[in-house]
mmCIF file of C-alpha atoms and ligand atoms in Angstrom:
data_model
loop_
_atom_site.group_PDB
_atom_site.id
_atom_site.type_symbol
_atom_site.label_atom_id
_atom_site.label_comp_id
_atom_site.label_asym_id
_atom_site.label_seq_id
_atom_site.Cartn_x
_atom_site.Cartn_y
_atom_site.Cartn_z
ATOM 1 C CA MET A 1 6.646 30.103 8.603
ATOM 2 C CA PRO A 2 4.834 27.055 9.787
ATOM 3 C CA PHE A 3 1.412 27.139 8.568
ATOM 4 C CA THR A 4 -1.963 25.198 9.320
ATOM 5 C CA THR A 5 -3.957 23.145 6.971
ATOM 6 C CA ARG A 6 -7.176 21.122 7.345
ATOM 7 C CA ALA A 7 -7.146 17.485 7.720
ATOM 8 C CA TYR A 8 -9.176 14.575 9.113
ATOM 9 C CA ALA A 9 -7.954 12.767 12.212
ATOM 10 C CA ALA A 10 -9.055 10.051 14.704
ATOM 11 C CA SER A 11 -8.579 10.991 18.366
ATOM 12 C CA ALA A 12 -9.126 7.620 19.952
ATOM 13 C CA PRO A 13 -8.971 3.877 18.971
ATOM 14 C CA GLY A 14 -11.871 2.815 17.096
ATOM 15 C CA GLY A 15 -13.103 6.414 16.918
ATOM 16 C CA ILE A 16 -14.497 8.171 13.965
ATOM 17 C CA LEU A 17 -12.408 10.454 11.791
ATOM 18 C CA GLN A 18 -13.316 14.081 11.893
ATOM 19 C CA PRO A 19 -12.052 17.506 10.611
ATOM 20 C CA TRP A 20 -9.014 18.622 12.344
ATOM 21 C CA SER A 21 -6.203 21.356 11.911
ATOM 22 C CA VAL A 22 -2.627 20.397 11.579
ATOM 23 C CA GLU A 23 0.646 22.357 11.422
ATOM 24 C CA ARG A 24 3.042 21.934 8.546
ATOM 25 C CA ARG A 25 6.639 23.048 9.088
ATOM 26 C CA ASN A 26 8.222 25.932 7.525
ATOM 27 C CA LEU A 27 9.893 24.830 4.251
ATOM 28 C CA LEU A 28 13.435 23.519 4.896
ATOM 29 C CA ASP A 29 16.147 23.916 2.331
ATOM 30 C CA SER A 30 15.368 20.409 0.801
ATOM 31 C CA ASP A 31 11.579 20.633 1.251
ATOM 32 C CA VAL A 32 8.645 20.246 -1.220
ATOM 33 C CA HIS A 33 5.273 21.594 -0.444
ATOM 34 C CA LEU A 34 2.520 19.465 -2.043
ATOM 35 C CA ASP A 35 -1.145 20.644 -2.699
ATOM 36 C CA ILE A 36 -2.753 17.218 -2.162
ATOM 37 C CA LEU A 37 -4.983 16.158 -5.086
ATOM 38 C CA TYR A 38 -5.805 12.484 -4.070
ATOM 39 C CA CYS A 39 -4.872 10.167 -1.135
ATOM 40 C CA GLY A 40 -5.631 6.581 -1.167
ATOM 41 C CA ILE A 41 -7.143 4.627 1.807
ATOM 42 C CA CYS A 42 -4.880 1.679 2.797
ATOM 43 C CA HIS A 43 -5.965 -1.131 5.136
ATOM 44 C CA SER A 44 -2.996 -0.148 7.133
ATOM 45 C CA ASP A 45 -4.805 3.193 7.866
ATOM 46 C CA VAL A 46 -7.673 1.325 9.286
ATOM 47 C CA SER A 47 -5.395 -1.024 11.291
ATOM 48 C CA GLN A 48 -3.528 1.920 12.814
ATOM 49 C CA VAL A 49 -6.562 4.147 13.671
ATOM 50 C CA ASN A 50 -7.736 1.136 15.607
ATOM 51 C CA GLN A 51 -4.443 0.589 17.145
ATOM 52 C CA GLU A 52 -4.129 -3.027 15.919
ATOM 53 C CA TRP A 53 -0.405 -3.085 15.700
ATOM 54 C CA GLY A 54 0.596 -1.163 18.863
ATOM 55 C CA PRO A 55 0.457 2.228 20.515
ATOM 56 C CA VAL A 56 -0.746 5.113 18.379
ATOM 57 C CA ASN A 57 -0.123 8.843 19.130
ATOM 58 C CA TYR A 58 -3.600 10.358 18.751
ATOM 59 C CA PRO A 59 -4.772 12.416 17.044
ATOM 60 C CA ILE A 60 -3.623 10.341 14.100
ATOM 61 C CA VAL A 61 -4.066 11.782 10.564
ATOM 62 C CA PRO A 62 -3.608 8.747 8.279
ATOM 63 C CA GLY A 63 -2.811 8.614 4.566
ATOM 64 C CA HIS A 64 0.386 7.568 2.798
ATOM 65 C CA GLU A 65 -0.774 7.114 -0.825
ATOM 66 C CA ILE A 66 -0.453 10.899 -1.699
ATOM 67 C CA VAL A 67 -0.552 12.465 -5.201
ATOM 68 C CA GLY A 68 -0.245 16.266 -5.416
ATOM 69 C CA ARG A 69 0.891 19.333 -7.387
ATOM 70 C CA VAL A 70 4.108 21.027 -6.172
ATOM 71 C CA LEU A 71 3.335 24.422 -4.739
ATOM 72 C CA ARG A 72 6.540 25.593 -3.404
ATOM 73 C CA VAL A 73 10.106 24.186 -3.193
ATOM 74 C CA GLY A 74 12.907 25.043 -0.778
ATOM 75 C CA PRO A 75 16.063 26.745 -2.224
ATOM 76 C CA GLY A 76 18.077 23.488 -2.215
ATOM 77 C CA VAL A 77 15.521 21.430 -4.166
ATOM 78 C CA THR A 78 16.670 20.173 -7.572
ATOM 79 C CA LYS A 79 14.207 17.571 -8.842
ATOM 80 C CA PHE A 80 11.034 19.384 -8.529
ATOM 81 C CA LYS A 81 9.496 22.953 -9.438
ATOM 82 C CA PRO A 82 6.077 24.424 -8.714
ATOM 83 C CA GLY A 83 3.496 22.965 -10.920
ATOM 84 C CA ASP A 84 5.045 19.483 -11.017
ATOM 85 C CA ILE A 85 2.938 16.456 -10.217
ATOM 86 C CA ALA A 86 4.579 14.371 -7.564
ATOM 87 C CA ALA A 87 3.775 11.591 -5.046
ATOM 88 C CA VAL A 88 4.641 10.501 -1.519
ATOM 89 C CA GLY A 89 4.341 7.092 0.018
ATOM 90 C CA CYS A 90 4.737 5.424 3.349
ATOM 91 C CA LEU A 91 8.054 7.247 4.478
ATOM 92 C CA VAL A 92 9.074 10.807 4.807
ATOM 93 C CA ASP A 93 12.672 10.420 6.398
ATOM 94 C CA SER A 94 15.353 7.777 7.355
ATOM 95 C CA CYS A 95 18.699 7.999 9.060
ATOM 96 C CA GLY A 96 20.523 7.895 5.764
ATOM 97 C CA ALA A 97 23.558 6.148 7.279
ATOM 98 C CA CYS A 98 22.583 2.641 8.239
ATOM 99 C CA SER A 99 23.139 -0.357 5.932
ATOM 100 C CA ALA A 100 19.475 -0.389 4.951
ATOM 101 C CA CYS A 101 19.674 3.230 3.874
ATOM 102 C CA LYS A 102 23.038 2.799 2.109
ATOM 103 C CA LYS A 103 21.510 -0.185 0.228
ATOM 104 C CA GLY A 104 18.519 2.017 -0.915
ATOM 105 C CA VAL A 105 15.902 0.180 1.128
ATOM 106 C CA GLU A 106 15.007 2.971 3.599
ATOM 107 C CA CYS A 107 11.899 1.055 4.699
ATOM 108 C CA TYR A 108 14.122 -1.163 6.729
ATOM 109 C CA CYS A 109 15.972 1.599 8.531
ATOM 110 C CA ALA A 110 15.382 1.272 12.257
ATOM 111 C CA LYS A 111 15.069 5.080 12.364
ATOM 112 C CA ARG A 112 12.670 5.466 9.414
ATOM 113 C CA THR A 113 9.995 8.066 9.843
ATOM 114 C CA PRO A 114 6.524 6.923 8.623
ATOM 115 C CA THR A 115 4.354 9.501 6.841
ATOM 116 C CA TYR A 116 1.991 9.434 9.744
ATOM 117 C CA ASN A 117 2.282 8.464 13.413
ATOM 118 C CA GLY A 118 6.116 8.845 13.051
ATOM 119 C CA LYS A 119 8.144 10.537 15.841
ATOM 120 C CA VAL A 120 9.670 13.735 14.303
ATOM 121 C CA THR A 121 11.722 15.497 17.186
ATOM 122 C CA THR A 122 10.417 15.680 20.597
ATOM 123 C CA GLY A 123 8.265 13.094 22.362
ATOM 124 C CA GLU A 124 5.209 15.333 21.602
ATOM 125 C CA GLN A 125 5.482 15.679 17.755
ATOM 126 C CA TYR A 126 4.350 13.133 15.329
ATOM 127 C CA THR A 127 3.918 13.033 11.661
ATOM 128 C CA LYS A 128 0.607 13.745 10.134
ATOM 129 C CA GLY A 129 -0.453 11.986 6.768
ATOM 130 C CA GLY A 130 -2.077 12.565 3.564
ATOM 131 C CA TYR A 131 -5.839 12.981 4.669
ATOM 132 C CA SER A 132 -5.076 16.702 4.402
ATOM 133 C CA HIS A 133 -4.929 19.558 1.930
ATOM 134 C CA ASP A 134 -1.190 20.078 2.118
ATOM 135 C CA ILE A 135 2.041 18.291 3.163
ATOM 136 C CA VAL A 136 5.556 19.290 3.394
ATOM 137 C CA VAL A 137 8.200 16.455 2.661
ATOM 138 C CA LYS A 138 11.903 16.178 2.060
ATOM 139 C CA GLU A 139 12.635 16.016 -1.543
ATOM 140 C CA SER A 140 14.407 12.597 -1.368
ATOM 141 C CA PHE A 141 11.155 11.101 -0.177
ATOM 142 C CA VAL A 142 9.069 12.536 -2.938
ATOM 143 C CA CYS A 143 8.644 10.590 -6.254
ATOM 144 C CA ARG A 144 7.968 11.971 -9.807
ATOM 145 C CA VAL A 145 4.699 10.890 -11.381
ATOM 146 C CA PRO A 146 5.524 9.782 -15.081
ATOM 147 C CA ASP A 147 3.750 12.019 -17.699
ATOM 148 C CA ALA A 148 1.967 9.005 -19.017
ATOM 149 C CA LEU A 149 0.026 8.748 -15.704
ATOM 150 C CA HIS A 150 -0.927 12.452 -15.620
ATOM 151 C CA ASP A 151 -4.450 11.863 -16.930
ATOM 152 C CA LYS A 152 -5.179 8.929 -14.544
ATOM 153 C CA LEU A 153 -4.154 10.603 -11.253
ATOM 154 C CA GLN A 154 -7.008 9.120 -9.253
ATOM 155 C CA GLY A 155 -5.417 5.824 -9.611
ATOM 156 C CA VAL A 156 -1.821 6.755 -8.881
ATOM 157 C CA GLY A 157 -1.791 7.301 -5.157
ATOM 158 C CA PRO A 158 -2.300 3.641 -4.299
ATOM 159 C CA LEU A 159 0.817 2.750 -6.374
ATOM 160 C CA LEU A 160 2.908 4.337 -3.532
ATOM 161 C CA CYS A 161 1.858 1.688 -1.012
ATOM 162 C CA ALA A 162 -0.334 -1.094 -2.558
ATOM 163 C CA GLY A 163 1.833 -0.913 -5.721
ATOM 164 C CA ILE A 164 5.399 -0.923 -4.262
ATOM 165 C CA THR A 165 4.472 -3.368 -1.523
ATOM 166 C CA THR A 166 3.679 -5.966 -4.108
ATOM 167 C CA TYR A 167 6.118 -5.006 -6.946
ATOM 168 C CA SER A 168 9.148 -5.057 -4.596
ATOM 169 C CA PRO A 169 8.801 -8.657 -3.446
ATOM 170 C CA MET A 170 7.720 -9.723 -6.938
ATOM 171 C CA MET A 171 11.093 -8.256 -8.226
ATOM 172 C CA ARG A 172 13.186 -9.601 -5.386
ATOM 173 C CA HIS A 173 12.001 -13.130 -5.783
ATOM 174 C CA SER A 174 12.286 -12.880 -9.706
ATOM 175 C CA MET A 175 8.675 -13.381 -10.328
ATOM 176 C CA ASN A 176 8.859 -11.040 -13.311
ATOM 177 C CA ARG A 177 9.275 -14.115 -15.651
ATOM 178 C CA LYS A 178 6.938 -15.007 -18.490
ATOM 179 C CA GLY A 179 4.901 -18.080 -17.461
ATOM 180 C CA ALA A 180 5.753 -18.072 -13.916
ATOM 181 C CA ARG A 181 2.687 -19.341 -11.869
ATOM 182 C CA ILE A 182 1.745 -16.800 -9.347
ATOM 183 C CA GLY A 183 -1.026 -17.160 -6.680
ATOM 184 C CA ILE A 184 -2.310 -14.082 -5.110
ATOM 185 C CA ILE A 185 -4.113 -14.447 -1.687
ATOM 186 C CA GLY A 186 -6.721 -11.727 -0.996
ATOM 187 C CA LEU A 187 -8.156 -9.764 -3.771
ATOM 188 C CA GLY A 188 -8.256 -6.116 -2.231
ATOM 189 C CA GLY A 189 -6.005 -3.097 -2.650
ATOM 190 C CA LEU A 190 -2.671 -4.936 -2.612
ATOM 191 C CA GLY A 191 -3.954 -8.093 -4.210
ATOM 192 C CA HIS A 192 -5.296 -6.300 -7.243
ATOM 193 C CA MET A 193 -1.962 -4.363 -7.840
ATOM 194 C CA ALA A 194 -0.099 -7.853 -7.575
ATOM 195 C CA ALA A 195 -2.483 -9.197 -10.120
ATOM 196 C CA GLN A 196 -1.955 -6.256 -12.577
ATOM 197 C CA PHE A 197 1.902 -6.634 -12.098
ATOM 198 C CA GLY A 198 1.560 -10.341 -12.721
ATOM 199 C CA ARG A 199 -0.297 -9.770 -15.939
ATOM 200 C CA ALA A 200 2.280 -7.184 -17.109
ATOM 201 C CA PHE A 201 5.170 -9.646 -16.278
ATOM 202 C CA GLY A 202 3.521 -12.380 -18.438
ATOM 203 C CA ASN A 203 2.781 -14.471 -15.355
ATOM 204 C CA GLU A 204 0.057 -17.221 -15.205
ATOM 205 C CA VAL A 205 -1.965 -15.516 -12.295
ATOM 206 C CA THR A 206 -4.290 -17.134 -10.048
ATOM 207 C CA ILE A 207 -6.615 -15.376 -7.477
ATOM 208 C CA ILE A 208 -7.084 -17.193 -4.085
ATOM 209 C CA SER A 209 -9.936 -15.421 -2.457
ATOM 210 C CA SER A 210 -12.253 -16.075 0.490
ATOM 211 C CA ASN A 211 -15.130 -14.749 -1.357
ATOM 212 C CA PRO A 212 -16.545 -16.728 -4.301
ATOM 213 C CA SER A 213 -18.280 -13.897 -5.827
ATOM 214 C CA LYS A 214 -14.926 -12.302 -6.729
ATOM 215 C CA LYS A 215 -14.408 -14.939 -9.312
ATOM 216 C CA ASP A 216 -16.507 -13.117 -12.036
ATOM 217 C CA GLU A 217 -15.226 -9.853 -10.751
ATOM 218 C CA ALA A 218 -11.626 -10.833 -11.285
ATOM 219 C CA GLU A 219 -12.333 -11.848 -14.793
ATOM 220 C CA ARG A 220 -14.238 -8.880 -15.841
ATOM 221 C CA LEU A 221 -12.164 -6.216 -13.980
ATOM 222 C CA LEU A 222 -8.759 -7.796 -14.193
ATOM 223 C CA GLY A 223 -8.938 -10.297 -16.981
ATOM 224 C CA ILE A 224 -7.866 -13.141 -14.778
ATOM 225 C CA SER A 225 -9.800 -16.411 -15.069
ATOM 226 C CA ASN A 226 -7.897 -18.625 -12.783
ATOM 227 C CA PHE A 227 -9.639 -18.576 -9.348
ATOM 228 C CA ILE A 228 -9.420 -20.703 -6.265
ATOM 229 C CA CYS A 229 -11.999 -20.128 -3.370
ATOM 230 C CA SER A 230 -9.892 -20.742 -0.224
ATOM 231 C CA LYS A 231 -13.061 -21.837 1.600
ATOM 232 C CA ASP A 232 -13.661 -24.593 -0.793
ATOM 233 C CA PRO A 233 -11.409 -27.738 0.455
ATOM 234 C CA GLU A 234 -11.800 -29.620 -2.767
ATOM 235 C CA ALA A 235 -10.863 -26.765 -4.971
ATOM 236 C CA MET A 236 -7.842 -26.121 -2.655
ATOM 237 C CA GLY A 237 -6.820 -29.897 -2.876
ATOM 238 C CA ARG A 238 -7.205 -29.885 -6.757
ATOM 239 C CA ALA A 239 -4.781 -27.010 -6.895
ATOM 240 C CA ALA A 240 -1.985 -28.609 -4.717
ATOM 241 C CA ARG A 241 1.574 -28.032 -6.171
ATOM 242 C CA THR A 242 0.295 -25.970 -9.042
ATOM 243 C CA LEU A 243 2.127 -22.678 -8.058
ATOM 244 C CA ASP A 244 5.676 -21.323 -8.212
ATOM 245 C CA TYR A 245 4.959 -18.314 -6.062
ATOM 246 C CA ILE A 246 2.323 -16.870 -3.759
ATOM 247 C CA VAL A 247 1.925 -13.293 -2.653
ATOM 248 C CA ASP A 248 -0.287 -13.145 0.504
ATOM 249 C CA THR A 249 -2.002 -9.955 1.109
ATOM 250 C CA VAL A 250 -4.591 -10.945 3.635
ATOM 251 C CA SER A 251 -5.223 -8.414 6.485
ATOM 252 C CA ALA A 252 -6.694 -11.207 8.866
ATOM 253 C CA PRO A 253 -5.181 -14.019 10.624
ATOM 254 C CA LYS A 254 -5.393 -17.326 8.630
ATOM 255 C CA THR A 255 -4.262 -20.912 8.374
ATOM 256 C CA MET A 256 -0.924 -20.425 6.403
ATOM 257 C CA ALA A 257 -0.225 -24.199 6.205
ATOM 258 C CA MET A 258 -3.032 -24.921 3.820
ATOM 259 C CA TYR A 259 -1.758 -22.240 1.317
ATOM 260 C CA MET A 260 1.767 -23.644 1.520
ATOM 261 C CA GLU A 261 0.356 -26.875 -0.123
ATOM 262 C CA LEU A 262 -0.443 -24.973 -3.317
ATOM 263 C CA LEU A 263 3.217 -24.444 -3.955
ATOM 264 C CA ASP A 264 5.121 -26.785 -6.255
ATOM 265 C CA VAL A 265 8.708 -28.021 -5.556
ATOM 266 C CA GLY A 266 11.083 -24.994 -4.669
ATOM 267 C CA GLY A 267 7.967 -22.592 -4.311
ATOM 268 C CA VAL A 268 8.058 -19.348 -2.350
ATOM 269 C CA LEU A 269 5.342 -17.642 -0.336
ATOM 270 C CA VAL A 270 5.842 -13.991 0.436
ATOM 271 C CA THR A 271 3.645 -12.509 2.982
ATOM 272 C CA VAL A 272 2.850 -8.783 2.968
ATOM 273 C CA GLY A 273 -0.426 -8.796 4.699
ATOM 274 C CA LEU A 274 -0.141 -7.529 8.346
ATOM 275 C CA PRO A 275 -2.790 -8.906 10.780
ATOM 276 C CA PRO A 276 -3.190 -7.476 14.273
ATOM 277 C CA HIS A 277 -0.249 -7.712 16.632
ATOM 278 C CA GLY A 278 0.126 -11.139 18.192
ATOM 279 C CA THR A 279 -0.827 -12.956 15.091
ATOM 280 C CA GLU A 280 1.487 -16.025 14.465
ATOM 281 C CA ILE A 281 2.351 -17.965 11.403
ATOM 282 C CA LYS A 282 2.012 -21.696 12.033
ATOM 283 C CA ILE A 283 3.553 -23.977 9.485
ATOM 284 C CA PRO A 284 4.614 -27.639 10.068
ATOM 285 C CA PRO A 285 8.253 -27.991 9.110
ATOM 286 C CA SER A 286 7.383 -30.948 6.826
ATOM 287 C CA ALA A 287 5.352 -28.436 4.603
ATOM 288 C CA LEU A 288 8.431 -26.683 3.860
ATOM 289 C CA ILE A 289 11.117 -29.538 3.800
ATOM 290 C CA PHE A 290 9.559 -32.161 1.696
ATOM 291 C CA GLN A 291 8.907 -29.747 -1.356
ATOM 292 C CA GLN A 292 11.816 -27.372 -0.565
ATOM 293 C CA ARG A 293 9.399 -24.504 -0.055
ATOM 294 C CA SER A 294 10.304 -20.987 1.455
ATOM 295 C CA ILE A 295 8.237 -18.436 3.269
ATOM 296 C CA ALA A 296 9.412 -14.745 3.186
ATOM 297 C CA GLY A 297 8.150 -11.363 4.264
ATOM 298 C CA SER A 298 8.333 -7.883 2.766
ATOM 299 C CA LEU A 299 7.734 -4.378 3.773
ATOM 300 C CA ILE A 300 6.843 -1.557 1.142
ATOM 301 C CA GLY A 301 10.036 -0.839 -0.773
ATOM 302 C CA GLY A 302 12.830 1.711 -1.024
ATOM 303 C CA LEU A 303 12.629 5.046 -2.689
ATOM 304 C CA GLN A 304 14.513 4.215 -5.755
ATOM 305 C CA GLU A 305 12.610 1.116 -6.384
ATOM 306 C CA THR A 306 9.322 3.012 -5.733
ATOM 307 C CA GLN A 307 10.427 5.361 -8.498
ATOM 308 C CA GLU A 308 11.336 2.466 -10.791
ATOM 309 C CA MET A 309 7.890 0.965 -10.115
ATOM 310 C CA LEU A 310 6.159 4.253 -11.127
ATOM 311 C CA ASN A 311 8.079 4.423 -14.337
ATOM 312 C CA PHE A 312 7.073 0.723 -15.023
ATOM 313 C CA CYS A 313 3.419 1.664 -14.359
ATOM 314 C CA GLY A 314 3.896 4.674 -16.708
ATOM 315 C CA GLU A 315 5.242 2.308 -19.473
ATOM 316 C CA LYS A 316 2.618 -0.268 -19.075
ATOM 317 C CA GLY A 317 -0.446 2.267 -18.254
ATOM 318 C CA ILE A 318 -0.932 0.525 -14.811
ATOM 319 C CA THR A 319 -2.929 2.226 -12.177
ATOM 320 C CA SER A 320 -5.077 1.088 -9.318
ATOM 321 C CA ILE A 321 -8.711 0.612 -10.004
ATOM 322 C CA VAL A 322 -10.340 3.026 -7.592
ATOM 323 C CA GLU A 323 -13.591 4.113 -5.997
ATOM 324 C CA VAL A 324 -13.491 7.783 -5.434
ATOM 325 C CA VAL A 325 -14.779 9.301 -2.213
ATOM 326 C CA LYS A 326 -14.994 12.744 -0.581
ATOM 327 C CA MET A 327 -13.105 13.349 2.671
ATOM 328 C CA GLN A 328 -16.558 13.553 4.372
ATOM 329 C CA GLU A 329 -17.258 9.870 3.356
ATOM 330 C CA ILE A 330 -14.209 8.485 5.150
ATOM 331 C CA ASN A 331 -15.923 6.754 7.976
ATOM 332 C CA GLN A 332 -18.257 4.769 5.542
ATOM 333 C CA ALA A 333 -15.221 3.891 3.447
ATOM 334 C CA TYR A 334 -13.482 2.440 6.481
ATOM 335 C CA ASP A 335 -16.580 0.489 7.429
ATOM 336 C CA ARG A 336 -16.799 -0.968 3.917
ATOM 337 C CA MET A 337 -12.960 -1.703 3.778
ATOM 338 C CA SER A 338 -13.226 -3.551 7.105
ATOM 339 C CA ARG A 339 -15.791 -5.755 5.346
ATOM 340 C CA SER A 340 -13.504 -6.284 2.184
ATOM 341 C CA ASP A 341 -16.148 -4.399 0.296
ATOM 342 C CA VAL A 342 -14.120 -2.180 -2.052
ATOM 343 C CA LYS A 343 -13.150 -2.450 -5.752
ATOM 344 C CA TYR A 344 -10.298 -2.123 -5.150
ATOM 345 C CA ARG A 345 -9.110 0.920 -3.446
ATOM 346 C CA PHE A 346 -10.883 3.974 -1.997
ATOM 347 C CA VAL A 347 -9.227 7.151 -3.044
ATOM 348 C CA ILE A 348 -10.091 10.479 -1.521
ATOM 349 C CA ASP A 349 -10.546 13.401 -4.022
ATOM 350 C CA MET A 350 -9.237 16.368 -1.914
ATOM 351 C CA LYS A 351 -10.469 19.080 -4.313
ATOM 352 C CA ALA A 352 -13.867 17.558 -4.508
ATOM 353 C CA SER A 353 -14.121 17.558 -0.783
ATOM 354 C CA GLY A 354 -14.000 21.379 -0.398
ATOM 355 C CA THR A 355 -12.525 23.131 2.589
ATOM 356 C CA PHE A 356 -13.750 20.679 5.433
HETATM 357 P P1 LIG B 1 -7.771 -4.778 1.731
HETATM 358 O O1 LIG B 1 -7.991 -3.954 0.534
HETATM 359 O O2 LIG B 1 -8.731 -4.697 2.819
HETATM 360 O O3 LIG B 1 -7.619 -6.326 1.213
HETATM 361 C C1 LIG B 1 -7.361 -7.363 2.099
HETATM 362 C C2 LIG B 1 -7.944 -8.586 1.590
HETATM 363 O O4 LIG B 1 -7.635 -9.683 2.511
HETATM 364 C C3 LIG B 1 -9.514 -8.499 1.343
HETATM 365 O O5 LIG B 1 -9.886 -8.055 0.198
HETATM 366 C C4 LIG B 1 -9.847 -10.063 1.595
HETATM 367 O O6 LIG B 1 -9.655 -10.723 0.186
HETATM 368 C C5 LIG B 1 -8.773 -10.525 2.482
HETATM 369 N N1 LIG B 1 -9.403 -10.775 3.849
HETATM 370 C C6 LIG B 1 -9.715 -9.834 4.698
HETATM 371 N N2 LIG B 1 -10.264 -10.357 5.834
HETATM 372 C C7 LIG B 1 -10.159 -11.751 5.682
HETATM 373 C C8 LIG B 1 -10.605 -12.806 6.473
HETATM 374 N N3 LIG B 1 -11.142 -12.686 7.705
HETATM 375 N N4 LIG B 1 -10.288 -14.073 5.969
HETATM 376 C C9 LIG B 1 -9.739 -14.172 4.704
HETATM 377 N N5 LIG B 1 -9.451 -13.177 3.888
HETATM 378 C C10 LIG B 1 -9.661 -11.930 4.394
HETATM 379 O O7 LIG B 1 -6.364 -4.485 2.406
HETATM 380 P P2 LIG B 1 -5.039 -3.859 1.576
HETATM 381 O O8 LIG B 1 -4.973 -2.395 1.772
HETATM 382 O O9 LIG B 1 -4.801 -4.576 0.392
HETATM 383 O O10 LIG B 1 -3.909 -4.546 2.680
HETATM 384 C C11 LIG B 1 -3.782 -5.895 2.969
HETATM 385 C C12 LIG B 1 -2.820 -6.125 4.109
HETATM 386 O O11 LIG B 1 -1.505 -5.628 3.706
HETATM 387 C C13 LIG B 1 -3.174 -5.331 5.381
HETATM 388 O O12 LIG B 1 -3.035 -6.146 6.458
HETATM 389 C C14 LIG B 1 -2.339 -4.156 5.272
HETATM 390 O O13 LIG B 1 -1.984 -3.514 6.560
HETATM 391 C C15 LIG B 1 -1.037 -4.874 4.837
HETATM 392 N N6 LIG B 1 -0.048 -3.958 4.235
HETATM 393 C C16 LIG B 1 1.321 -4.333 4.348
HETATM 394 C C17 LIG B 1 2.252 -3.556 3.792
HETATM 395 C C18 LIG B 1 3.672 -4.127 3.750
HETATM 396 O O14 LIG B 1 4.546 -3.265 3.582
HETATM 397 N N7 LIG B 1 3.864 -5.266 4.096
HETATM 398 C C19 LIG B 1 1.959 -2.418 3.159
HETATM 399 C C20 LIG B 1 0.608 -2.102 2.982
HETATM 400 C C21 LIG B 1 -0.418 -2.878 3.460
HETATM 401 P P3 LIG B 1 -10.713 -11.812 -0.228
HETATM 402 O O15 LIG B 1 -12.025 -11.301 -0.123
HETATM 403 O O16 LIG B 1 -10.378 -11.871 -1.689
HETATM 404 O O17 LIG B 1 -10.504 -12.978 0.518
HETATM 405 ZN ZN1 LIG B 2 -0.392 1.371 3.025
#
């Protein structure tokens, strides 16, 4: 039988999130029912609640960095059993037949279903995300959480979006090489994950931040001492042609051309930050041509690679550095995130939040 569970939803653009009831479907053959333990708060949640990327189907229940305990499984489920610790990221379905799905990069399927605000069947039904006590998801879109991370579950949810969104382009562009010089623009949720992967790969990591106070913080919390303040033209000038790669995680519009100058010959900038709809990237062709530079983009990652990333995090002991909040504190968390004031990811503790 379908069942209702409690959640937090926004019912209008810019509106506050408040308690809501959502219906979860009856368990299908290949479905997994998760009792949600933690859910991370991604900047994409804030952007979509505020309808920055295009039309949203309200009420919207955000949340795509989900960790939970398996409560029930459908009769056809083979990977999970009740009691297992599992995780769900940004997608809950895809067509399974297109070239992207066949390549295992379901995130590029034109018919992919996002974990929230995704069209399910009729024009009236949309997926509802992880700011909730329960979720029902098709087995093939649920990942295993390695045993080594079971005692660090608060920091695991963000791996499902912030983690895979940075790991995937770093692997695709072969940044996992000892000594590769990697710059990370924006020290927030995605940025601090890229920094941790960079350290695990043996990269020479440089943080490029608009906030000079993050210099000491990066050294203390991430062990990274190379720091450039993007608002300091002299420091930016001194760093010209010192990087092999840049991972851009900034959520706001910016002057991309000045960052391209930091790349050495043949350097690649991968942008993953997604500013409001209508934002354009402006780069003079000479900034690319004369140093053989490239610019690329990347969206989350496929399911197989997400599992690979989780396994890598298990081996290396990598989790997100988090500030744990209760569901009832969500609006203050959004407010702080909008001001880039979070070290480095808010995570909602569902059990500590009571029944709401
Ligand atoms: P976040 O924690 O808020 O971090 C974003 C960082 O961007 C901030 O910490 C800040 O870093 C920088 N920033 C923000 N406003 C700025 C401004 N006006 N000028 C310069 N820098 C500014 O956000 P997040 O969760 O990491 O997400 C980052 C972006 O990636 C968002 O746009 C999000 O929607 C997007 N995203 C994309 C994907 C994908 O698949 N491509 C997946 C998830 C998220 P400093 O203070 O260090 O400058
Ligand atoms: Zn996200």
